Each structure stands twice: as structure tokens, then as C-alpha cells.
Short mmCIF file of C-alpha atoms and ligand atoms in Angstrom, two decimals:
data_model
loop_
_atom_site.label_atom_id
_atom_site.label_comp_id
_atom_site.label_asym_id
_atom_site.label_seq_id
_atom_site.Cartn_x
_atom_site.Cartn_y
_atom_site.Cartn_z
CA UNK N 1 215.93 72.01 126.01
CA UNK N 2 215.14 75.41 123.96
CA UNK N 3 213.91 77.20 127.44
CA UNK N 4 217.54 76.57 129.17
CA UNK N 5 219.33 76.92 126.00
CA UNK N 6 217.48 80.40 125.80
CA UNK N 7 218.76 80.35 129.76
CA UNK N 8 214.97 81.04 130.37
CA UNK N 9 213.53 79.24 133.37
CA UNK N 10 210.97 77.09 132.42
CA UNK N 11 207.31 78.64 133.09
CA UNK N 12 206.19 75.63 135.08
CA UNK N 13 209.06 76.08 137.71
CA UNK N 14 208.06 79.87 138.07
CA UNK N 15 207.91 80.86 141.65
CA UNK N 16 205.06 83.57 140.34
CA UNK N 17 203.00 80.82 138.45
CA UNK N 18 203.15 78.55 141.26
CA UNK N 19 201.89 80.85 143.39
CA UNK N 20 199.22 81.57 141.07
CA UNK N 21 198.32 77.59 140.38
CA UNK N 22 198.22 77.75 144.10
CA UNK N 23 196.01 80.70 144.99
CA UNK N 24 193.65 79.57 141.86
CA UNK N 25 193.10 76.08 143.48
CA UNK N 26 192.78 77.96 147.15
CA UNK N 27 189.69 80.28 145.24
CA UNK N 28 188.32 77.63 143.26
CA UNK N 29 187.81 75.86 146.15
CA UNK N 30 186.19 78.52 148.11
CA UNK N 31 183.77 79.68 145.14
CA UNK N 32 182.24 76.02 145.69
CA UNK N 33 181.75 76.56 149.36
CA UNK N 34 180.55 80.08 148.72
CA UNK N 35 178.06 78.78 145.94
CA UNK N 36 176.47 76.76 148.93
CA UNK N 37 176.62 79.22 151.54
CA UNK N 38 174.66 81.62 149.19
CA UNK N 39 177.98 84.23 149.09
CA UNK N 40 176.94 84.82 145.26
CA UNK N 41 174.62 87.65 144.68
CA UNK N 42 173.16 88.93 141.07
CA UNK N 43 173.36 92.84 140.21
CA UNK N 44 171.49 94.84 137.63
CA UNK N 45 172.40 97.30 135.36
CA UNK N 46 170.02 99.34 133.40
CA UNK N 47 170.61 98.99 129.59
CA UNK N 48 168.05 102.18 128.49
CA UNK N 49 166.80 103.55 125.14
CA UNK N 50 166.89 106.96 123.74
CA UNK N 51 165.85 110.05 123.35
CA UNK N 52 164.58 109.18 126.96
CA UNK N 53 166.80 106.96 128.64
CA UNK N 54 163.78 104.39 129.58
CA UNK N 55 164.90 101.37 130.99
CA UNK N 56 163.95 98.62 128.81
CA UNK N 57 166.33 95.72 129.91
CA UNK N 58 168.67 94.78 132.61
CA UNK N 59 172.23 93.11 132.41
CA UNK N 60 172.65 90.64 135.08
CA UNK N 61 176.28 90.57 136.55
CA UNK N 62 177.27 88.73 139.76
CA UNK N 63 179.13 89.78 142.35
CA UNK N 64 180.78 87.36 145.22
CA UNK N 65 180.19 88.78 148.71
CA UNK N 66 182.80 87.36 150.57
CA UNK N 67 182.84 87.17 154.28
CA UNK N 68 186.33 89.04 154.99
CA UNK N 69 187.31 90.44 151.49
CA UNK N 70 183.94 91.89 150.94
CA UNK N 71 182.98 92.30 147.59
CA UNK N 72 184.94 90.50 144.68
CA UNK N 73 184.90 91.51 141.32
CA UNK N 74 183.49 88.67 138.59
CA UNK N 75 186.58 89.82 136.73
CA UNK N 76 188.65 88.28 139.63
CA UNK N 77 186.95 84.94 140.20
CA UNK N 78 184.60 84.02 136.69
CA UNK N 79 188.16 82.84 134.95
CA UNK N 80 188.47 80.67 137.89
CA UNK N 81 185.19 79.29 137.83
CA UNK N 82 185.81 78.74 134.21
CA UNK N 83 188.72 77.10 134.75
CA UNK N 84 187.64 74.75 137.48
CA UNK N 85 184.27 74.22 135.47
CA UNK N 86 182.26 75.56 138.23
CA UNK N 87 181.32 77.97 136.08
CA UNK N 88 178.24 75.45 134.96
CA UNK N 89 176.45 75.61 138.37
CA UNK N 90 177.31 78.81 139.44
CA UNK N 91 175.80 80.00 135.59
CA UNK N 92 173.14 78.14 136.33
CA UNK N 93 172.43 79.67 139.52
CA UNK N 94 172.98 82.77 137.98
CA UNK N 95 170.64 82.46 135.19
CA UNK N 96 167.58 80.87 137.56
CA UNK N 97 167.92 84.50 139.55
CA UNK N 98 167.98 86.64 137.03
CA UNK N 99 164.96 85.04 135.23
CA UNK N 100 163.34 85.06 138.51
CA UNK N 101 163.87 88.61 139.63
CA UNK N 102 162.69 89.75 136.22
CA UNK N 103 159.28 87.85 136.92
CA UNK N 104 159.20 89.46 140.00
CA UNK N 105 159.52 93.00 138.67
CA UNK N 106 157.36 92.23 136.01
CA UNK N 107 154.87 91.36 138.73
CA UNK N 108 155.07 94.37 140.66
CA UNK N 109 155.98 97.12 137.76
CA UNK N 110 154.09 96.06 135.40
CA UNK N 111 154.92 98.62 132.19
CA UNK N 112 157.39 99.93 134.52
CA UNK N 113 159.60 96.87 134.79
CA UNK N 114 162.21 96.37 131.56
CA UNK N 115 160.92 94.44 129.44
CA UNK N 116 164.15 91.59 129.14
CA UNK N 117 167.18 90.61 131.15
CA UNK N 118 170.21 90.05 129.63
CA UNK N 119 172.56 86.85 131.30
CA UNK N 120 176.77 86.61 130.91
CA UNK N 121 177.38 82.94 129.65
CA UNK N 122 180.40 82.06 128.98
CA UNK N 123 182.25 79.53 126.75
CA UNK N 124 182.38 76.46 129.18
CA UNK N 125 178.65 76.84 129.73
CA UNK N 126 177.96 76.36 125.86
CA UNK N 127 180.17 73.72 125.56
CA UNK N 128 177.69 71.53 127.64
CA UNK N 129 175.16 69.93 125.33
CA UNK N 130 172.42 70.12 128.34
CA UNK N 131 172.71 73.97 128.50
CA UNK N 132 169.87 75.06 126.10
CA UNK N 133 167.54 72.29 127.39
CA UNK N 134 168.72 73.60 131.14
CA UNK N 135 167.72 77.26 129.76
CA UNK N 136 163.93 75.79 129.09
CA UNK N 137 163.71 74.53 131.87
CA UNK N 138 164.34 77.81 134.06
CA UNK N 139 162.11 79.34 131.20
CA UNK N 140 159.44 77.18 131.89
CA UNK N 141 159.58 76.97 135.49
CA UNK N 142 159.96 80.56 136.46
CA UNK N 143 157.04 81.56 133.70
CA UNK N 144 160.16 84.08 132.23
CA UNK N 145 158.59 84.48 128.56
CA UNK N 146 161.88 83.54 126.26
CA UNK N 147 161.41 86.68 124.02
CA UNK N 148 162.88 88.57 127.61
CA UNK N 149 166.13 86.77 127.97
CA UNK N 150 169.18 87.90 126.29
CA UNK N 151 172.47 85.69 127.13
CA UNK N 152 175.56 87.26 126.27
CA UNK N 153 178.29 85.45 124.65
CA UNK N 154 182.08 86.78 123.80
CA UNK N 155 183.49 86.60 120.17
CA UNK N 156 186.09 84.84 121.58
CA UNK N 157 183.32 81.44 122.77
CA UNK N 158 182.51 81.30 119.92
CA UNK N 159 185.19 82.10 117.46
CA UNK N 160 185.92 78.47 116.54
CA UNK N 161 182.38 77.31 115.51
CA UNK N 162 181.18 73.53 116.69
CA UNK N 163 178.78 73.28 119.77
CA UNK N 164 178.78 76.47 121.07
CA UNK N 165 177.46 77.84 117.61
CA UNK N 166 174.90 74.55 118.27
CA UNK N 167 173.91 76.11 121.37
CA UNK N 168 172.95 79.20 120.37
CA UNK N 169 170.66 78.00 117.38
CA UNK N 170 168.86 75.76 120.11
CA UNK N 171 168.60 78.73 122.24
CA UNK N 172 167.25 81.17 119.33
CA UNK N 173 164.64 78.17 118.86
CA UNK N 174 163.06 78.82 122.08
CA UNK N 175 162.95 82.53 121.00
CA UNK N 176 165.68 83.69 123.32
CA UNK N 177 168.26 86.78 121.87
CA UNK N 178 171.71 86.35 121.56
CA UNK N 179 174.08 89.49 121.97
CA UNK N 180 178.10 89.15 121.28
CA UNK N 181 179.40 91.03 124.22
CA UNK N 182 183.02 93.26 124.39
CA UNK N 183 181.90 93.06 120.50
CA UNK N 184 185.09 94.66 118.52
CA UNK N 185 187.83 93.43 121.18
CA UNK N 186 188.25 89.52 120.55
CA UNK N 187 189.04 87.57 117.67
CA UNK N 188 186.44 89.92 115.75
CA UNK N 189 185.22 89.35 112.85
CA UNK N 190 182.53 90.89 110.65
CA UNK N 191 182.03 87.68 109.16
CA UNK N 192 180.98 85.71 112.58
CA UNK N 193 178.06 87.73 112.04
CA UNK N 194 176.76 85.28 109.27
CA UNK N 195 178.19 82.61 111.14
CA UNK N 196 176.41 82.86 114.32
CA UNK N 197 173.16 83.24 115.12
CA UNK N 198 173.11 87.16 116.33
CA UNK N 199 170.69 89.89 117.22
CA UNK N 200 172.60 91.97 119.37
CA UNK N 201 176.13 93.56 119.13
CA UNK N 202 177.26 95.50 122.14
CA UNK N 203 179.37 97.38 121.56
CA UNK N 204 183.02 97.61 123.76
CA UNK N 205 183.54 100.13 126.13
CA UNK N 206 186.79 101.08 124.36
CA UNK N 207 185.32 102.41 121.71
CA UNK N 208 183.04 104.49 123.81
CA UNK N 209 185.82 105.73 125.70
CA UNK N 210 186.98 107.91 122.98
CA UNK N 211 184.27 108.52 121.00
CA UNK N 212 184.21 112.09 121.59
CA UNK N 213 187.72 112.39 119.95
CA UNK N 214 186.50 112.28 116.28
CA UNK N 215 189.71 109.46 115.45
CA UNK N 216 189.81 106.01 114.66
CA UNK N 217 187.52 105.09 117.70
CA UNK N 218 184.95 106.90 116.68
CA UNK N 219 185.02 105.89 113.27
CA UNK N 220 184.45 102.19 114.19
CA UNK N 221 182.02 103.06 116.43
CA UNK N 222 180.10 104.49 113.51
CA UNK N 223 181.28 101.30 111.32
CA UNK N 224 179.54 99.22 113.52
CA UNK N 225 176.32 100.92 113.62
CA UNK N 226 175.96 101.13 110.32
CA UNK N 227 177.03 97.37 110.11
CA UNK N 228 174.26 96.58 112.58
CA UNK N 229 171.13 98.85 110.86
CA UNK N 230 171.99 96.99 107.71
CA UNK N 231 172.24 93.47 108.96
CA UNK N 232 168.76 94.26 111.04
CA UNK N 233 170.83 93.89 114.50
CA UNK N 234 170.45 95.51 117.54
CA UNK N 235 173.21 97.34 118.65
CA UNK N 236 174.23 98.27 122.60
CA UNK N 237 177.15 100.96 123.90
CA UNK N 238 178.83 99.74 126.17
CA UNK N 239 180.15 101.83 129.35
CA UNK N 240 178.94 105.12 128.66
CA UNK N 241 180.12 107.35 131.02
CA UNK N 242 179.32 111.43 130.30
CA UNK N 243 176.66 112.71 128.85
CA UNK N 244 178.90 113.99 125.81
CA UNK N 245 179.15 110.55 125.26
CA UNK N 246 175.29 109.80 124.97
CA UNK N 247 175.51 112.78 122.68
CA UNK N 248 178.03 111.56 120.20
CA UNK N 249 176.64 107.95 120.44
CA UNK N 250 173.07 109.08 119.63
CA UNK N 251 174.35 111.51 116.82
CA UNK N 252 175.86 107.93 115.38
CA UNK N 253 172.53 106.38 115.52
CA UNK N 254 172.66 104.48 119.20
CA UNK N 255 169.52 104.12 120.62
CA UNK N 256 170.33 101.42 123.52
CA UNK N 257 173.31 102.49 125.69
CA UNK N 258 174.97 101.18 128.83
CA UNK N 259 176.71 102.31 131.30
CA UNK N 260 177.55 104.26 134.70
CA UNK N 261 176.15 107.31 133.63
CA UNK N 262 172.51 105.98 133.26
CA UNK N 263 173.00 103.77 136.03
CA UNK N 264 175.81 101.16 137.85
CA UNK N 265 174.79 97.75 138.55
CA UNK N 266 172.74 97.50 141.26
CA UNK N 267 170.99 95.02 143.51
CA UNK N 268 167.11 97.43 143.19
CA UNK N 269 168.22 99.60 140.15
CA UNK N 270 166.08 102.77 139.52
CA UNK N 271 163.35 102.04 136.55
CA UNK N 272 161.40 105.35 136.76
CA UNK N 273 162.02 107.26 133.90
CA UNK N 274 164.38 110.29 134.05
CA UNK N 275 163.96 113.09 131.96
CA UNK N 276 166.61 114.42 129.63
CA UNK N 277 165.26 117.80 130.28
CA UNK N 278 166.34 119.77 132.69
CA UNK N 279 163.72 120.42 136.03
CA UNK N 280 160.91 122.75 135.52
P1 C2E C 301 180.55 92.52 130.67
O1 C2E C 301 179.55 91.44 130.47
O2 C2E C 301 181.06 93.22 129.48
O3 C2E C 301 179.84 93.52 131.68
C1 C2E C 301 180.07 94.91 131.67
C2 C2E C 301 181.04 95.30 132.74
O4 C2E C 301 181.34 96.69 132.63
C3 C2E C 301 180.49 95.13 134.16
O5 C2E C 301 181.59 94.86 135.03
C4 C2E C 301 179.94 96.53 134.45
O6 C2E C 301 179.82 96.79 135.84
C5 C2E C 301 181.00 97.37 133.81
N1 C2E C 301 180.49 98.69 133.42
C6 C2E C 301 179.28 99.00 132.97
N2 C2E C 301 179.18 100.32 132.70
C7 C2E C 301 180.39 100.84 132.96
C8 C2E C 301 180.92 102.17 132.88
O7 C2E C 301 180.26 103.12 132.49
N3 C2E C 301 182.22 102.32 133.25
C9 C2E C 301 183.00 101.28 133.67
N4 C2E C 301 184.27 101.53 134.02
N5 C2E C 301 182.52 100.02 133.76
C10 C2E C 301 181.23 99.80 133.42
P2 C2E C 301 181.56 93.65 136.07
O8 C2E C 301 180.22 93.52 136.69
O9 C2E C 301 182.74 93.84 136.94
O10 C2E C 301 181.76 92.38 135.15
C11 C2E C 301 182.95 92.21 134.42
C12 C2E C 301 182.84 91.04 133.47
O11 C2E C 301 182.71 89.81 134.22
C13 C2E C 301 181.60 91.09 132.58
O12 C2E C 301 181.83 91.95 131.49
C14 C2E C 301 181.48 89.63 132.18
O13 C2E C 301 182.39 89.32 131.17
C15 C2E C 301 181.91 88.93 133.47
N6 C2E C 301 180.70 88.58 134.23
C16 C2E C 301 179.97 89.34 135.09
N7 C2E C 301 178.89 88.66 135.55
C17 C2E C 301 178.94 87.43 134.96
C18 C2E C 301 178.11 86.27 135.01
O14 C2E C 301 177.06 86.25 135.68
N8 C2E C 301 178.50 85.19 134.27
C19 C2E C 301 179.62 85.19 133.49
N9 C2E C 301 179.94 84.10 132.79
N10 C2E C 301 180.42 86.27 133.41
C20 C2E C 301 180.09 87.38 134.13
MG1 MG C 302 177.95 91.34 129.30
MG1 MG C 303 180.45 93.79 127.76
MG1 MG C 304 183.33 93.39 129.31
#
């Protein structure tokens, strides 16, 4: 065998990856307990326009509050829900809030509330052929017009084409946006962008991170707003942090940016406008 010939253990016999296997099975079988005993819980993060940072939309991102670890990162348990396909009920959960809290605002704000949340989907969710239909359904019950939902998708679901590429023509049907999320860190591709139905690119954090340094980050950064303006897109920064930042990212030609320095996710976010200028 080419793994003991190499005098490699094989992977499968790791004492780390059995441990891993193992604590994977132990959380995938808690996130279905914690799914019933209402442990899940959506957050909100402002996604706001310039030159005046009003909130227009929302991104909704879950959080797991669990009863002795307190809160868990989606980055720790979503590939496990993925994994374990609970990922399709939990989504669904997921997506029913969201539209619902944005109805409520909507009620109570009126032109104050954004005007569209944007929902995380991931690849196992598309795969399903009942998603889109599911997605009308919360549409229709929770009177959420479908011009104010957004679901992000990852290059990476839909890098190989077939039903998830389906999915999202169904869901552009209803009049629902699609943004490609972490855009610029997967299998990207300039050329999904004719192959997918897309009107938003958000643009990755990493770029962001080092847009202020005038090299190669930068330079993309400004690639793909250019790219966007030209195919008619809609493009997002990602993680924006300082206000130098902002600065460099509206010089570019960003208008919609993201991140902790307009706001973290947050169960009540702020939607009042605040002024770029400094108090009178
Ligand atoms: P994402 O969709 O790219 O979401 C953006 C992540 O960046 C969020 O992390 C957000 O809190 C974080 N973030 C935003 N602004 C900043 C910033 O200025 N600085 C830094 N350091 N981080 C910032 P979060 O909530 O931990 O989510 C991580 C990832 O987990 C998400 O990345 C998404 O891929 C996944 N995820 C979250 N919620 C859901 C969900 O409801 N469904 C699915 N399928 N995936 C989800
Ligand atoms: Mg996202
Ligand atoms: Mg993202
Ligand atoms: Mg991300």
C-alpha cells in the first residue's frame, strides 16, 4: 500500500481524525437537539450605503447559544450541519426568521427599516430541488416582498454548474437577488459571472484588509468594481473595519460596505442614520 510504503499512517487510523469524526458526530447530534430546543438565534448586520452610511439591508448570520459553551461561532458548527445535512432545516429555520423579522421592522420603521435582508445558503441547501419552492412559500406566508431577499451563495456551491445553478434561476424568477459571497477567495472565476445568475458580488474581506496599502489587494479591489459597474452588478465590501478603509473603498467607487466599523451583527442593530460629519 503507497501510504505504508511512504511509511505514512493511513489518514483513517489517525488518532487526530478520529477524534475529529468523533467530536463531529457528538455536535451534529447536539445541533439537532438544539434546533428543537430553540438554542439557534439569527443576528443582523447592517450592510449601509454611502456618502451616508444609511442602512439599506441586513445580513442575517446565526449564532448557536449553547447552554454551557455560550455562544458558538457558525464558522464552528455550519460545516457540521452541512455535513450531517442538517443544514436543510436549520436553513430553513433560518431563512423563515430572517424574512420574518424584516416584516416586522418594516412594520414598525417604516422608511426607517432596510429595505432587504440578505440570507447565507449554502451548497447542500441548493442541492435540494424543493428549496426555491420552500423559499415561496416563506415569501408568501410571511408577506416578505421577494425584491427584499438576498441569499448568499459561495463561488465554491456553485462552481460546478447543475442544480444549484437551477436553483438560483428559480429563485431570480420569484424576483429574489442573488449575491456570490467571500467573492475573489474560492474557485473564482470572472467567467461564473455569465454562468450564474448574479446581481451582487461581495466582495472578501481580504481584499479590504489591505486596501489601504496601494499593492496587489487594492488593485483587485478596484478590478472588481470596475468588473461589477460594467456588468450592471451590485457590488458589497466586505469587513470594513477603519474609516480609512471606507475612504479608500469609496474613492474606488463602493457605495454598499460591510462591516464592524458601521456596525457588528446584532440581535436589534442600530438603523438611525449616522452622520459622517462630525457633531455640531
Ligand atoms: P459570511 O457570510 O461571509 O459573513 C460575514 C462574516 O464576517 C460574519 O461572521 C461577520 O460577523 C463577519 N464580519 C463582518 N464584518 C466584519 C469585520 O469588519 N471584521 C471581521 N473580523 N469580521 C467581520 P460570522 O457571523 O461568524 O459568520 C461566518 C460565516 O459563517 C459566514 O460568512 C457564512 O459563511 C457562515 N454563516 C453564518 N450564518 C450562516 C447561515 O445562516 N447559514 C449558512 N449557511 N451559513 C452561515
Ligand atoms: Mg454572507
Ligand atoms: Mg462573506
Ligand atoms: Mg465569509
Amino acid at each position: 500500500h503507497a501510504a505504508k510504503e511512504t511509511g505514512e499512517p493511513y489518514r483513517h487510523w489517525s488518532p487526530a481524525l478520529d477524534e475529529r469524526a468523533g467530536e463531529h458526530a457528538r455536535i451534529g447530534a447536539e445541533l439537532q437537539a438544539a434546533l428543537h430546543a430553540g438554542h439557534f438565534r439569527v443576528v443582523y448586520q447592517p450592510i449601509v450605503a454611502m456618502p451616508d452610511a444609511r442602512v439599506t439591508a441586513v445580513e442575517a448570520l446565526v449564532r448557536w447559544e449553547h447552554p454551557e459553551r455560550g455562544t458558538v461561532s457558525p464558522a464552528q458548527f455550519v460545516p457540521v450541519a452541512e455535513r450531517n445535512g442538517l443544514i436543510v432545516e436549520l436553513g430553513a429555520w433560518i431563512m423563515r426568521t430572517a424574512c420574518e423579522q424584516l416584516v416586522r421592522w418594516q412594520a414598525e420603521l417604516g422608511p426607517d427599516a432596510p429595505e432587504r435582508v440578505s440570507v447565507n445558503v449554502s451548497a447542500r441547501q441548493l442541492a435540494r430541488p424543493e428549496f426555491p419552492g420552500m423559499v415561496a412559500d416563506i415569501l408568501a406566508s410571511t408577506g416578505l416582498p421577494a425584491s427584499c431577499l438576498t441569499v448568499e451563495v459561495t463561488e465554491t456551491a456553485v462552481f460546478g454548474g447543475g442544480q444549484a445553478v437551477t436553483a438560483l434561476h428559480h429563485l431570480r424568477s420569484l424576483g429574489v437577488r442573488i449575491a456570490l459571497d467571500d467573492f475573489g477567495t474560492g474557485h473564482s472565476s470572472l467567467g461564473l459571472l455569465h454562468t450564474v445568475p448574479v446581481d451582487v458580488l461581495k466582495v472578501d474581506k481580504s481584499f479590504v484588509d489591505r486596501i489601504t496599502e496601494a499593492g496587489r489587494h487594492a488593485v483587485i479591489a478596484s478590478a472588481l468594481i470596475q468588473v461589477s459597474q460594467g456588468l450592471g452588478l451590485t457590488a458589497v465590501a466586505e469587513g470594513v473595519e477603519t474609516a480609512e478603509q471606507a475612504q479608500a473603498l469609496y474613492a474606488l467607487g463602493y457605495r454598499l460596505l460591510q462591516g464592524y466599523y458601521f456596525g457588528k451583527p446584532a440581535a436589534e442593530p442600530e438603523f438611525t442614520r449616522r452622520s459622517s460629519a462630525s457633531p455640531a
